[in-house]
Coordinates of C-alpha atoms and ligand atoms in Angstrom, one line a residue:
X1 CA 0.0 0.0 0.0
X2 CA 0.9 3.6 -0.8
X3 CA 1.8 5.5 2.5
X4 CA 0.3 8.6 1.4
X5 CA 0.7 9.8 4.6
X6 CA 3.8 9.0 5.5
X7 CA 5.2 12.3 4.8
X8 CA 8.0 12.4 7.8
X9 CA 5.8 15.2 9.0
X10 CA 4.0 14.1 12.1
X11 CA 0.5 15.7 12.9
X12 CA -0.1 17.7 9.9
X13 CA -3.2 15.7 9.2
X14 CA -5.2 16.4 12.8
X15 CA -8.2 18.7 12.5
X16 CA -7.9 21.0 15.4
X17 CA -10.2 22.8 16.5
X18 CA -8.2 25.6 15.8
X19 CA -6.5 24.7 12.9
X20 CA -4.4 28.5 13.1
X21 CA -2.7 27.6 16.4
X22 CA 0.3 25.5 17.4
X23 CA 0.0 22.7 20.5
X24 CA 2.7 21.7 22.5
X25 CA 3.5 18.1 21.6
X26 CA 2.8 16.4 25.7
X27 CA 4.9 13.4 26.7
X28 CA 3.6 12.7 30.0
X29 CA 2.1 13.7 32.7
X30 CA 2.4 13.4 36.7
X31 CA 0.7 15.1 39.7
X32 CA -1.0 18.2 38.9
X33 CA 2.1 18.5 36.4
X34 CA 2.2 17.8 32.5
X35 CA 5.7 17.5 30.6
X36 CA 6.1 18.1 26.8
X37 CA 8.7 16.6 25.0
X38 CA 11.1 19.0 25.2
X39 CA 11.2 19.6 28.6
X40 CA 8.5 21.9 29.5
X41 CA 6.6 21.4 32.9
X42 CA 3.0 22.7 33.0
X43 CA 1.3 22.9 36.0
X44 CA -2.8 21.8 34.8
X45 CA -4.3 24.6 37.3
X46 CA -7.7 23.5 36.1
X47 CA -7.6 19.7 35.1
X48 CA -8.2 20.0 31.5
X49 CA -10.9 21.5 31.7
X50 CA -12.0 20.4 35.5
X51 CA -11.7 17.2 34.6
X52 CA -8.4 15.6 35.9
X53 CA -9.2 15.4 40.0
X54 CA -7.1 12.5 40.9
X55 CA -4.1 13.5 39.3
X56 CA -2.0 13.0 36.1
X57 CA -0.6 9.6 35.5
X58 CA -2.0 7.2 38.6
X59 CA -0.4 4.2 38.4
X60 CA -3.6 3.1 40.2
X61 CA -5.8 3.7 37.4
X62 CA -4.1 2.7 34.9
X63 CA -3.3 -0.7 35.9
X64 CA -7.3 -1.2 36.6
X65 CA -7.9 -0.3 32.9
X66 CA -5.2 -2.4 31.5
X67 CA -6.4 -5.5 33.8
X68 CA -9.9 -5.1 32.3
X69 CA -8.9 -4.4 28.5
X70 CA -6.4 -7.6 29.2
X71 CA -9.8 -9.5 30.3
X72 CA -12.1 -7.8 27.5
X73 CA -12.0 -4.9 25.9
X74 CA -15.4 -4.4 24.2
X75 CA -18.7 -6.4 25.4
X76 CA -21.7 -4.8 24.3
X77 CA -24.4 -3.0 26.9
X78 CA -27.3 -4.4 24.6
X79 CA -26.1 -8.0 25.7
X80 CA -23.7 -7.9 28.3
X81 CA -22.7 -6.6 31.7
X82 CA -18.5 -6.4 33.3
X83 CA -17.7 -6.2 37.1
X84 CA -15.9 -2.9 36.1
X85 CA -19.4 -1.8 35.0
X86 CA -21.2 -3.1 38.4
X87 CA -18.8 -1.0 40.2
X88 CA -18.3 2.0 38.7
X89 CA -22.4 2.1 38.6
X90 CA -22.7 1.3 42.3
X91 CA -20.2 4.2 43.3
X92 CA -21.7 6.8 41.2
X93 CA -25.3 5.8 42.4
X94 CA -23.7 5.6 46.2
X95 CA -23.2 9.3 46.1
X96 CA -26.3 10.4 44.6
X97 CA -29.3 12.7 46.5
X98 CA -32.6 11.3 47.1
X99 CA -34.0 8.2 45.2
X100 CA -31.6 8.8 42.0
X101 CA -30.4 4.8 41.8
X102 CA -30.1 4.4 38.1
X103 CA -26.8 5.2 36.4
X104 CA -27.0 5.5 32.5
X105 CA -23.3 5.5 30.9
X106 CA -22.2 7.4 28.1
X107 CA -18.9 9.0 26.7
X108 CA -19.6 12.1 26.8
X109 CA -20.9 15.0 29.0
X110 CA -23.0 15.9 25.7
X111 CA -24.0 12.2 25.6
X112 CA -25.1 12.6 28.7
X113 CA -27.5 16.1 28.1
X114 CA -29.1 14.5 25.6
X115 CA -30.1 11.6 26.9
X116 CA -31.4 13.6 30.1
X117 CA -33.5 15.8 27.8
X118 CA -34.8 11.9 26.1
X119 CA -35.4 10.5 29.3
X120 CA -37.6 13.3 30.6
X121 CA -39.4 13.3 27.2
X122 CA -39.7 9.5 27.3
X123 CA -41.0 9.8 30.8
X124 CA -44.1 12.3 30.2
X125 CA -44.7 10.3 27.1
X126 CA -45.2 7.2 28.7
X127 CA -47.8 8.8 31.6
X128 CA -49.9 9.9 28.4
X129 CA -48.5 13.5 28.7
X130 CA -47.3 13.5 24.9
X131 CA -47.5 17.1 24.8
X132 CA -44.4 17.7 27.2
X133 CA -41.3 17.8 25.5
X134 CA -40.1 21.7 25.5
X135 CA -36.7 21.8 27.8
X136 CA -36.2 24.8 29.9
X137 CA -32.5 25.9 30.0
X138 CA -30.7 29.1 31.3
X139 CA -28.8 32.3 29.3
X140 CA -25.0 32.0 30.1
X141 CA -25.1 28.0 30.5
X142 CA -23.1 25.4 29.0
X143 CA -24.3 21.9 28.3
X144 CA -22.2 20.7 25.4
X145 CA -21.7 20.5 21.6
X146 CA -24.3 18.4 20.1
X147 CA -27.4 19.8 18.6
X148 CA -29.4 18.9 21.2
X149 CA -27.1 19.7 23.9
X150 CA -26.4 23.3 22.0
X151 CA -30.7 23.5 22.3
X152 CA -30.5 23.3 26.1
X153 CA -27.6 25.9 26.6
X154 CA -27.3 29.5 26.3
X155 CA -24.1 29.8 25.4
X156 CA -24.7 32.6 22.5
X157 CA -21.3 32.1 20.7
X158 CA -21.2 28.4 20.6
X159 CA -25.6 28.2 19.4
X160 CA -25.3 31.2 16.9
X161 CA -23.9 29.7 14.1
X162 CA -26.1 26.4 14.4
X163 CA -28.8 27.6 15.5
X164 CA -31.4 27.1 12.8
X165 CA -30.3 23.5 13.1
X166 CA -31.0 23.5 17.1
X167 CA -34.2 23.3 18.6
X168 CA -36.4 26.2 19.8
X169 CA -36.3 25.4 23.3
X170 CA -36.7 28.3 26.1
X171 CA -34.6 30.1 28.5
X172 CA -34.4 32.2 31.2
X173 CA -32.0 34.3 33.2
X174 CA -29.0 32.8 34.8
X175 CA -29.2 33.1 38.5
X176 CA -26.2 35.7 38.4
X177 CA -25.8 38.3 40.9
X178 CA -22.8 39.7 40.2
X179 CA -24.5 41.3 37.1
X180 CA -28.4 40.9 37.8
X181 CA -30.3 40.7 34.7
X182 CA -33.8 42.0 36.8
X183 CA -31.4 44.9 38.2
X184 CA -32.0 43.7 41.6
X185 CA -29.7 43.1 44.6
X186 CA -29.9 40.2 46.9
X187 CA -31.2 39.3 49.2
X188 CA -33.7 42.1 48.7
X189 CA -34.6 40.5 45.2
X190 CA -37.4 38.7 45.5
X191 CA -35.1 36.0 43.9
X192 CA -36.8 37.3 40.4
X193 CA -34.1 34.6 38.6
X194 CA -36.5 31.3 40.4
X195 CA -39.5 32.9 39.6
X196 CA -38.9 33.7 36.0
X197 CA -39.2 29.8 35.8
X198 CA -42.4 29.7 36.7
X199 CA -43.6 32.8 34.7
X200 CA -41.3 30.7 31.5
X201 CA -43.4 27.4 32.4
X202 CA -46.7 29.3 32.3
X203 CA -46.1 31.2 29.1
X204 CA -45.0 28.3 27.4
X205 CA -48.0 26.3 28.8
X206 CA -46.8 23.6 31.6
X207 CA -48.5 20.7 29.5
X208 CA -45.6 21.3 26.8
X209 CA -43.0 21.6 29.3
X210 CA -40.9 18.4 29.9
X211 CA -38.2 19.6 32.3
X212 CA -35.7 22.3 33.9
X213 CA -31.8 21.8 32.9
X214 CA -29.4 24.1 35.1
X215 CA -25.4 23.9 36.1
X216 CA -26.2 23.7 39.9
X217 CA -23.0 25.8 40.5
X218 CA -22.2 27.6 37.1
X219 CA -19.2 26.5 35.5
X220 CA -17.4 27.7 33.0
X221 CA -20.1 30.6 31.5
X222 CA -20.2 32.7 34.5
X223 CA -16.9 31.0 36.0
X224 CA -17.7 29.1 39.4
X225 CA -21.0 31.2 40.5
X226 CA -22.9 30.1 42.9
X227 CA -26.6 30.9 43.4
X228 CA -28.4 32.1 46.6
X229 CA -29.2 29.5 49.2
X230 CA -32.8 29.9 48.6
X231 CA -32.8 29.6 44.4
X232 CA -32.8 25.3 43.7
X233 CA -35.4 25.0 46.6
X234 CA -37.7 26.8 45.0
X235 CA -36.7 25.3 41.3
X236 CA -37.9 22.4 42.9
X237 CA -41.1 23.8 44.3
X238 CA -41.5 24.9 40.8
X239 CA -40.9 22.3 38.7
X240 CA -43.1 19.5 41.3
X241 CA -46.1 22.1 40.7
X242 CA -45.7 21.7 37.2
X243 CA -45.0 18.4 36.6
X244 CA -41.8 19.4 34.9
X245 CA -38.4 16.9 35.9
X246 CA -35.1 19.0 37.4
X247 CA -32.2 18.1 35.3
X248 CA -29.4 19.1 37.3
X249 CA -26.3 19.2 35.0
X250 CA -23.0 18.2 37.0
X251 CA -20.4 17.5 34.1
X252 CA -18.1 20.0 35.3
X253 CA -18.8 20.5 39.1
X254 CA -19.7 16.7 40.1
X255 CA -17.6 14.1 42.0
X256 CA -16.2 16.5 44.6
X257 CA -14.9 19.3 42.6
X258 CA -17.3 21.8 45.1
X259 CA -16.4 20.3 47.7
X260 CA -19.8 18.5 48.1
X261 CA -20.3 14.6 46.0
X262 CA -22.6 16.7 43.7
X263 CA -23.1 20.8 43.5
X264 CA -26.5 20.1 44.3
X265 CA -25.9 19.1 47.3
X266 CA -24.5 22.4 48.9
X267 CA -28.6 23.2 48.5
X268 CA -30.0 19.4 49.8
X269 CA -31.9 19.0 46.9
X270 CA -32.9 16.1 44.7
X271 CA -33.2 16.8 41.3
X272 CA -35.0 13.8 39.0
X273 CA -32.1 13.2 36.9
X274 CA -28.2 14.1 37.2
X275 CA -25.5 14.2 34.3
X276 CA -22.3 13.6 35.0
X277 CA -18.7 13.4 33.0
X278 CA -15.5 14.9 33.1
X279 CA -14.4 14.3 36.7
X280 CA -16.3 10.7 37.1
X281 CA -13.0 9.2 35.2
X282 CA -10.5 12.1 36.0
X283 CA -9.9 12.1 32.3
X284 CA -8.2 8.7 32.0
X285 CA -10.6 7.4 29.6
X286 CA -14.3 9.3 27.9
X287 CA -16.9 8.4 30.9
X288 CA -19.7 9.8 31.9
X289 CA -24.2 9.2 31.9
X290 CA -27.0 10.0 33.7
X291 CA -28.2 9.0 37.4
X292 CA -32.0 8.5 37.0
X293 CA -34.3 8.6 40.1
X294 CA -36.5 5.7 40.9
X295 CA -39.5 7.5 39.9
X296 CA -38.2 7.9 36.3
X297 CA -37.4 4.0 36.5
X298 CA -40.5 2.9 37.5
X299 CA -42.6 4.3 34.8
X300 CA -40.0 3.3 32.3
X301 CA -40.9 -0.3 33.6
X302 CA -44.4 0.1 33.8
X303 CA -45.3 1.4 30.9
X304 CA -42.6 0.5 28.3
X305 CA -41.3 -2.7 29.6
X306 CA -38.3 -1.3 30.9
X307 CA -36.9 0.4 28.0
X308 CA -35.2 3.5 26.8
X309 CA -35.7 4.4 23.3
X310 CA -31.9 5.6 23.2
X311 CA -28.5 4.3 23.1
X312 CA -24.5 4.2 21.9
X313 CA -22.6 1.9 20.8
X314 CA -19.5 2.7 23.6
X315 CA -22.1 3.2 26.2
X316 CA -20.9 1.6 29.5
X317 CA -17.2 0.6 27.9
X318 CA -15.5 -1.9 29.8
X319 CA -12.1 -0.1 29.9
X320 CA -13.5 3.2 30.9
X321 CA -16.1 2.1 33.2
X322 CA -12.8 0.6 35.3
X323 CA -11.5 3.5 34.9
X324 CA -14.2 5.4 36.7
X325 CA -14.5 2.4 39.6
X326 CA -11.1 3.2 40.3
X327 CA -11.0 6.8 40.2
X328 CA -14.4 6.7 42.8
X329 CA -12.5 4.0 44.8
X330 CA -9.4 6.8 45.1
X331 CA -11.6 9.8 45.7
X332 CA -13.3 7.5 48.5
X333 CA -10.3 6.3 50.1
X334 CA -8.2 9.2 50.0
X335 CA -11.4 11.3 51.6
X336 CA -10.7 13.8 48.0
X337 CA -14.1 15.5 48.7
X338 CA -13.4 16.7 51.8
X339 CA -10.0 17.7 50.5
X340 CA -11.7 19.5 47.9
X341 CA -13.6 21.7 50.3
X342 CA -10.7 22.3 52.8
X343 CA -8.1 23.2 50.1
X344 CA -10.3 25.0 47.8
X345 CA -10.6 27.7 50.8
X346 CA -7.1 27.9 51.3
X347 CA -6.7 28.3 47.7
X348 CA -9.4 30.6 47.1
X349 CA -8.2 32.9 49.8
X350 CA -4.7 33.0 48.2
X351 CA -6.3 33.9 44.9
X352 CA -7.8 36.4 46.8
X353 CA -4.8 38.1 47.6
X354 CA -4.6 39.3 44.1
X355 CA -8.1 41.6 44.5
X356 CA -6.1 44.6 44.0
X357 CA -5.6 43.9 40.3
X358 CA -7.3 46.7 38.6
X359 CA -8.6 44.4 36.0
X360 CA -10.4 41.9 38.5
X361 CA -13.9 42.7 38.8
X362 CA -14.4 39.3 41.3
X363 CA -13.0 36.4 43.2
X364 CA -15.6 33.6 43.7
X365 CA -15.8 29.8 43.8
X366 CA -16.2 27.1 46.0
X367 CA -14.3 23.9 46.8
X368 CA -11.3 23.4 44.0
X369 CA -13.6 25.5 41.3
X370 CA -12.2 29.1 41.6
X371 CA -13.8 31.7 39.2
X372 CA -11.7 34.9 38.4
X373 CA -14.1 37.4 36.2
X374 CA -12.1 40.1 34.5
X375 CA -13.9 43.7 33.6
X376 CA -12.5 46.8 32.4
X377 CA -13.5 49.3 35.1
X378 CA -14.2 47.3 37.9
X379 CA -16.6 50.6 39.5
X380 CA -18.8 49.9 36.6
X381 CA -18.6 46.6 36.2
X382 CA -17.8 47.4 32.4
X383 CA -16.1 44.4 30.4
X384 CA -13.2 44.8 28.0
X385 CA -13.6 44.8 24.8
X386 CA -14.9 41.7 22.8
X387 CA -12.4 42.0 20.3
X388 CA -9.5 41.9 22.7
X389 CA -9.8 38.2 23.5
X390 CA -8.5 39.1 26.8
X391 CA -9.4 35.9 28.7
X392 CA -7.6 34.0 25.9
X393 CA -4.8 36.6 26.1
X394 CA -4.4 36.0 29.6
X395 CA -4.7 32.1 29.0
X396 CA -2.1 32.0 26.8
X397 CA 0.5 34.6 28.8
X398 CA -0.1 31.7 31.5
X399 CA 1.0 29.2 29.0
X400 CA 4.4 30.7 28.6
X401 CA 4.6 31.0 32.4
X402 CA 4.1 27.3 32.6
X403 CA 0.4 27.4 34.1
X404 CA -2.8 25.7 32.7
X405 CA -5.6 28.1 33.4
X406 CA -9.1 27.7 31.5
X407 CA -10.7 30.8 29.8
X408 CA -14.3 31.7 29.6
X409 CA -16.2 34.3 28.1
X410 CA -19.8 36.0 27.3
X411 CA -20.2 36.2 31.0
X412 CA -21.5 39.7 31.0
X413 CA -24.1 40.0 28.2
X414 CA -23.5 36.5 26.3
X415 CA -20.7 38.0 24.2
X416 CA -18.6 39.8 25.9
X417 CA -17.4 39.2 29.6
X418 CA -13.9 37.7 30.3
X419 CA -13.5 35.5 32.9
X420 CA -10.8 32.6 34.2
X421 CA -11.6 29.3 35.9
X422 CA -8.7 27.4 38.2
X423 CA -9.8 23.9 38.9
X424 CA -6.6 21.9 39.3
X425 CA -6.4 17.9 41.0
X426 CA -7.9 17.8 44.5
X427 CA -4.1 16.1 45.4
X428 CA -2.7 20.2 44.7
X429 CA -0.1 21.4 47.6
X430 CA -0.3 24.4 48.7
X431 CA 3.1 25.4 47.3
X432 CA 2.2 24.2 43.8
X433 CA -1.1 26.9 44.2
X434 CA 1.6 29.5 45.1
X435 CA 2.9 29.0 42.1
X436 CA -0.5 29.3 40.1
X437 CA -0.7 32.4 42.3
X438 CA 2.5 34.0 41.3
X439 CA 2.1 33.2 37.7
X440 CA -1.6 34.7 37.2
X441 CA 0.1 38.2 39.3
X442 CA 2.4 38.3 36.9
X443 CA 0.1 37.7 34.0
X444 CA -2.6 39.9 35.0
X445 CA 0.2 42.3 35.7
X446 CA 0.9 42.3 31.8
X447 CA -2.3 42.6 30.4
X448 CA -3.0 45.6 32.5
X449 CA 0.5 47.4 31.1
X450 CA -1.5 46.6 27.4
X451 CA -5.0 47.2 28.2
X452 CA -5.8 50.1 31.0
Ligands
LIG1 N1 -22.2 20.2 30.7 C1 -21.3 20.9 31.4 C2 -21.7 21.7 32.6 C3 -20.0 21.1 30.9 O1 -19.1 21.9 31.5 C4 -19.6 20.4 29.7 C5 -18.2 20.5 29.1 N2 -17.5 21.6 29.4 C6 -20.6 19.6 29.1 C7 -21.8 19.5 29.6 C8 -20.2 18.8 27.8 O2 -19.4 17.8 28.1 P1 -18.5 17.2 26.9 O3 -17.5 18.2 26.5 O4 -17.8 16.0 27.6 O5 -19.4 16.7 25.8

């Protein structure tokens, strides 16, 4: 055969996503450290993108996947079940709220939306309510890349260009305080941002309205925010009076990254369904599904003999579901969760300490998710301008300082608004966050120099 290919020139035929840029070529990685090839160390300040929580390169892990793919590699879900699968569905259903018992695996935090916003439609369908399918999601939320992933979210940039393609599905104001989109101030609000739910569900008529998808802490799109104590209580109030399910979407901040098993749980409430990814296999191998409450289950096996009109072909892979048992069986054992909360404080006040950079309009987060948001004239709240990429600026600046940060933006009006997230392994010292400390002081004290 021709090696058409074989040019000598390694990686010239991978599509990136940005095909402009240049990537370091990565050897291996180790701790909260990555090495490239030629030499470079790279402290991954935010896992990826809050997905590595165990650490790079556990030995751990990787001898559990290589003992399964040595045993089997592929078995099929539609015909088979592995102990790896048992296990890994046991510990993610362990450390669920309320009656969620079910775990659905997919590869894919995208995967996993969709078959959330299936589930609820294949739930009101089978109690005769064939009229509910409409999925109520939130401005300035993220819940992946797929079309009907990009339908749930309001991430403006990532739905424009697709979005005759998407569905028409509704949305409301992200609970948001820093920048209020009712104008309000809590806690003398009202908390306007739950009840525009129930003003949504009654304009849209509740017997169309299948469920409620929300980021219980917001991740990337408004960088770590949490909502007021009182908001999920009432979405649940909300969606129970109108027979709409609570889809709580923890891809990002699930498995102990808020110092909590789920985000939800900093509120003690049960949603109907959960989605998980990212963190579930700390990035060792594509992971991640939906935890389905018993109420879900039962009408599933009432009314359609027990099954789900959906599926993949890698759902519940062998390799990867051992992956995510032992990743759960480290996070357990090593008490991870709890380290999550502790450390996250100590980090977050260090972060902190750089408040008095001009260009920081606020510090927030909780456990090891630590949101930075960036604004022009921090009186004003006014964001820099679109055009001057500066979260990806500052991203990159970090890159040459040998620090992994993650970039966000659109926080302020879906377009504009910079913003920084640091979510780095839950094993971080607190010497290796002095040294994500220094390097964003020194980064942010650049782009100020260049931009105010
Ligand atoms: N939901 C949330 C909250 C996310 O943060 C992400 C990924 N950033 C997704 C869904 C999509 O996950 P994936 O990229 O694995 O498809």
């Amino acid at each position: 055969m021709e090696a058409k290919f074989l040019t000598g020139v390694r990686g010239d035929h991978i599509f990136h996503r940005d095909l402009s840029r240049t990537y370091p070529l990565i050897e291996r990685g180790e701790g909260v450290y990555l090495y490239g090839v030629d030499g470079r160390r790279y402290l991954d300040a935010c896992g990826g993108a809050l997905v590595v929580n165990v650490g790079h390169g556990s030995r751990e892990v990787v001898g559990a996947m290589a003992e399964q793919a040595t045993k089997v590699g592929f078995a099929h879900t539609n015909r088979f079940e592995t102990e790896a699968l048992w296990e890994a569905a046991d510990r993610v259903a362990a450390l669920a709220p309320g009656d969620l018992e079910r775990v659905y695996f997919v590869g894919s935090g995208s995967e996993a939306v969709e078959s959330a916003v299936k589930l609820a439609r294949q739930y009101h369908r089978d109690r005769g309510n064939a009229g509910k399918y409409k999925v109520i999601g939130r401005w300035q939320s993220y819940h992946g890349n797929t079309l009907g992933a990009l339908s749930v979210g309001g991430d403006v940039k990532r739905r424009r260009p697709y979005a005759p393609m998407a569905v028409d599905f509704p949305h409301i104001p992200a609970p948001y305080c820093y920048r209020c989109r009712f104008g309000r101030e809590y806690p003398g609000c009202g908390l306007e941002c739950a009840q525009a739910l129930e003003r949504e569900i009654l304009a849209e008529g509740p017997e169309n309205v299948a469920a409620f998808i929300a980021e219980p802490v917001i991740g990337n799109s408004v960088a770590a925010f949490m909502p007021p104590k009182e908001y999920y209580p009432a979405v649940r109030e909300i969606c129970d009076r109108y027979d709409a399910l609570f889809v709580a979407d923890e891809v990002m901040a699930g498995f102990g990254r808020t110092g909590r098993n789920f985000s939800i749980d900093h509120w003690g409430v049960a949603p109907d369904i959960i989605t998980f990814g990212k963190g579930v296999s700390s990035g060792y191998a594509p992971l991640a599904g939906i935890i389905a409450s018993k109420k879900i289950v039962d009408v599933l096996l009432e009314k359609s003999g027990g099954r789900f009109v959906h599926g993949h072909t890698y759902a519940g892979h062998p390799v990867s579901a051992a992956a995510g048992a032992a990743v759960l069986r480290i996070i357990e054992r090593d008490g991870l969760v709890e380290r999550s909360r502790a450390e996250g404080e100590v980090l977050l006040e260090k972060i902190r300490g750089l408040a008095g950079h001009p260009s920081i309009g606020e510090i927030r987060g909780i456990g090891l998710m630590v949101g930075i948001e960036l604004v022009r004239d921090r009186t004003t709240k006014e964001p820099f301008d679109l055009r001057l990429a500066i979260s990806e600026r500052l991203t990159r600046l970090a890159l040459e300082e040998g620090v992994l940060l993650y970039p966000g933006s659109g926080c302020a009006d879906g377009a504009s608004g910079d913003s920084i997230l640091i979510g780095p392994p839950y094993t971080i010292t607190r010497s290796e966050m002095d040294e994500i400390v220094r390097a964003l002081d020194k980064c942010l004290t650049q782009i100020e120099k260049e931009n105010l």
